[in-house]
XYZ file of C-alpha atoms in Angstrom:
218
model
C -43.934 -28.853 -23.487
C -43.371 -28.384 -19.741
C -39.806 -29.590 -20.175
C -39.181 -26.989 -22.880
C -40.624 -24.249 -20.650
C -38.360 -25.307 -17.783
C -35.336 -25.251 -20.074
C -36.280 -21.815 -21.370
C -36.763 -20.506 -17.833
C -33.392 -21.907 -16.805
C -31.799 -20.305 -19.846
C -33.339 -16.927 -18.923
C -32.064 -17.226 -15.336
C -28.546 -18.049 -16.505
C -28.451 -15.196 -19.023
C -29.854 -12.745 -16.456
C -27.280 -13.835 -13.872
C -24.430 -13.353 -16.326
C -25.765 -9.986 -17.432
C -26.033 -8.614 -13.924
C -22.960 -10.184 -12.396
C -19.982 -7.871 -12.228
C -16.487 -9.063 -12.903
C -14.315 -8.531 -9.854
C -11.827 -5.715 -10.184
C -8.145 -6.340 -9.485
C -6.211 -4.387 -6.873
C -2.442 -4.621 -6.394
C -1.083 -3.423 -3.046
C 2.636 -2.679 -3.010
C 4.345 -1.812 0.248
C 6.315 -2.733 3.336
C 5.387 -4.707 6.467
C 2.691 -2.191 7.414
C 0.826 -2.954 4.201
C 1.489 -6.667 4.664
C -0.245 -6.325 8.034
C -3.410 -4.626 6.807
C -3.795 -6.376 3.431
C -5.569 -9.512 4.779
C -8.268 -7.332 6.321
C -8.677 -5.337 3.102
C -8.779 -8.538 1.059
C -11.523 -10.005 3.243
C -13.589 -6.815 3.296
C -13.481 -6.365 -0.481
C -13.784 -10.033 -1.478
C -17.213 -9.551 -3.079
C -16.086 -6.783 -5.422
C -12.333 -7.102 -5.884
C -9.405 -9.475 -5.989
C -6.785 -7.921 -3.722
C -3.158 -9.021 -4.077
C -0.015 -7.873 -2.257
C 3.362 -7.882 -3.972
C 5.464 -10.917 -3.007
C 7.243 -10.249 0.292
C 8.257 -6.834 1.559
C 8.663 -3.988 -0.942
C 11.260 -2.452 1.419
C 12.723 0.826 0.059
C 12.448 2.672 -3.260
C 15.709 1.130 -4.458
C 14.082 -2.291 -4.178
C 10.960 -0.928 -5.813
C 12.922 0.249 -8.841
C 14.332 -3.241 -9.297
C 11.090 -5.177 -8.932
C 8.047 -3.008 -9.691
C 7.727 -4.205 -13.287
C 7.859 -7.851 -12.187
C 5.264 -7.220 -9.469
C 2.881 -5.662 -11.980
C 3.548 -8.466 -14.450
C 1.025 -8.975 -17.251
C -2.063 -8.573 -15.051
C -4.657 -5.992 -16.014
C -4.839 -4.211 -12.661
C -7.681 -1.774 -12.051
C -5.936 -0.137 -9.083
C -2.315 -0.095 -7.928
C -2.155 1.099 -4.312
C 1.514 1.669 -3.471
C 3.865 3.027 -0.824
C 7.518 3.459 0.097
C 9.037 5.475 2.918
C 9.685 3.724 6.223
C 12.644 1.780 4.866
C 14.006 4.754 2.928
C 14.217 7.020 5.967
C 15.687 4.348 8.245
C 19.246 4.718 9.594
C 21.264 1.519 9.896
C 24.723 0.665 11.209
C 26.540 -2.670 10.672
C 27.514 -2.866 14.344
C 24.018 -2.272 15.698
C 22.529 -5.140 17.692
C 18.992 -3.829 17.242
C 16.770 -5.757 14.846
C 17.476 -4.620 11.299
C 20.724 -2.982 12.471
C 18.768 0.206 13.116
C 20.736 3.071 14.662
C 19.689 6.669 14.090
C 22.520 8.009 16.267
C 25.446 6.391 14.427
C 23.962 4.867 11.302
C 23.578 5.939 7.682
C 20.209 6.715 6.147
C 19.045 4.227 3.530
C 18.003 6.861 1.005
C 18.286 10.616 1.474
C 15.165 12.666 0.869
C 16.641 13.774 -2.476
C 17.253 10.174 -3.541
C 13.799 9.196 -2.296
C 12.232 11.836 -4.513
C 14.334 10.784 -7.491
C 13.492 7.123 -6.988
C 9.771 7.813 -6.605
C 9.742 9.691 -9.883
C 11.486 6.809 -11.619
C 9.093 4.256 -10.100
C 6.037 6.254 -11.144
C 7.402 6.439 -14.680
C 7.894 2.660 -14.763
C 4.405 1.975 -13.401
C 2.775 4.246 -15.981
C 4.708 2.594 -18.788
C 3.691 -0.856 -17.582
C 0.064 -0.375 -16.515
C -3.068 1.667 -17.198
C -4.345 1.108 -13.664
C -5.613 3.887 -11.449
C -2.674 4.780 -9.202
C -3.012 5.594 -5.514
C -0.021 6.486 -3.366
C -0.199 5.799 0.370
C 1.701 8.129 2.667
C 4.213 6.822 5.181
C 2.711 5.808 8.509
C 3.553 7.208 11.929
C 7.034 6.829 13.459
C 6.990 6.698 17.295
C 9.491 8.795 19.230
C 11.723 6.027 20.589
C 12.080 4.080 17.338
C 15.758 3.041 17.116
C 16.422 3.829 13.471
C 13.930 6.498 12.506
C 13.111 10.104 13.415
C 9.481 11.158 13.868
C 9.936 14.293 11.768
C 11.421 12.407 8.831
C 8.132 10.656 8.105
C 6.523 14.090 7.802
C 9.325 15.404 5.553
C 9.310 12.372 3.276
C 5.541 12.519 3.014
C 5.751 16.139 1.909
C 8.135 15.228 -0.903
C 6.014 12.237 -1.920
C 2.900 14.414 -2.110
C 4.708 16.796 -4.440
C 5.783 13.985 -6.759
C 2.325 12.445 -6.840
C 0.519 15.733 -7.391
C 2.830 16.549 -10.302
C 1.952 13.166 -11.806
C -1.821 13.431 -11.178
C -1.734 10.485 -8.779
C -4.314 10.315 -6.019
C -3.026 10.195 -2.434
C -4.365 8.083 0.410
C -2.982 10.046 3.347
C -2.835 7.654 6.304
C -0.301 9.497 8.469
C -2.722 11.124 10.914
C -5.001 8.120 11.209
C -2.013 5.789 11.614
C -0.703 7.966 14.447
C -4.041 7.770 16.226
C -4.262 4.004 15.719
C -0.657 3.491 16.810
C -1.210 5.327 20.070
C -3.900 2.801 20.945
C -2.896 -0.319 19.051
C 0.799 0.111 18.269
C 3.390 -2.402 19.439
C 5.096 0.268 21.510
C 6.789 3.651 21.426
C 9.918 2.039 19.987
C 8.232 0.107 17.164
C 6.564 1.301 13.943
C 4.436 -1.850 13.775
C 0.943 -2.589 15.076
C -0.912 -5.265 16.986
C -3.411 -7.368 14.973
C -6.149 -4.987 16.127
C -4.086 -2.064 14.873
C -3.729 -3.625 11.439
C -7.445 -4.315 11.410
C -8.135 -0.639 12.106
C -5.716 0.429 9.381
C -7.405 -2.078 7.083
C -10.765 -0.423 7.709
C -9.357 2.924 6.619
C -7.758 1.459 3.484
C -10.926 -0.466 2.643
C -13.143 2.599 2.976
C -10.849 4.544 0.652
C -10.688 1.774 -1.958
C -14.434 1.124 -1.869
C -15.042 4.615 -3.244
C -12.600 4.003 -6.097
C -14.055 0.616 -7.008
C -17.563 1.935 -7.663
């Protein structure tokens, strides 16, 4: 009799655990090296409630996004797709430049004009919506420091304005990180000639991204 009671109690515990345990939600982060930098911190912070995955490698510019976004989404049932393009699109490059990435805003050619950026974003959004029913969140382009070799500070602001318009027209929520990224960069950036951050900077960005996503995962 005692053995039966123990079995029944164990059965109740198992059923109760299953009933109250929540299946982890799935979050896909798509973006460039900035997102690659903060994703590990977001993944760790949300590990109890969500499986956070970054697209393979660097998403680069919108042209690359158009080619690969469907493959990155795959057949997974994502709950949230948190995506960004911008820094690569607005970068000027010249084949003779000796600077990393052949960046050269004085003599180079822009990767994608603001008109092409807008057009590409619209096409990407259309592809994502056709491929997935996930909640979509667009992340604005992060801060560009003044002495960056291939990018102009004001272009990040201009491209963000266009991106906001596209996202608002498509009822896509926006995670605007520009101002917070500027503040973080001034303290934890790699320098006034580099758009990237120190590990502490990525951690701080990760906190902002995590806080935003936590509200959407409830």
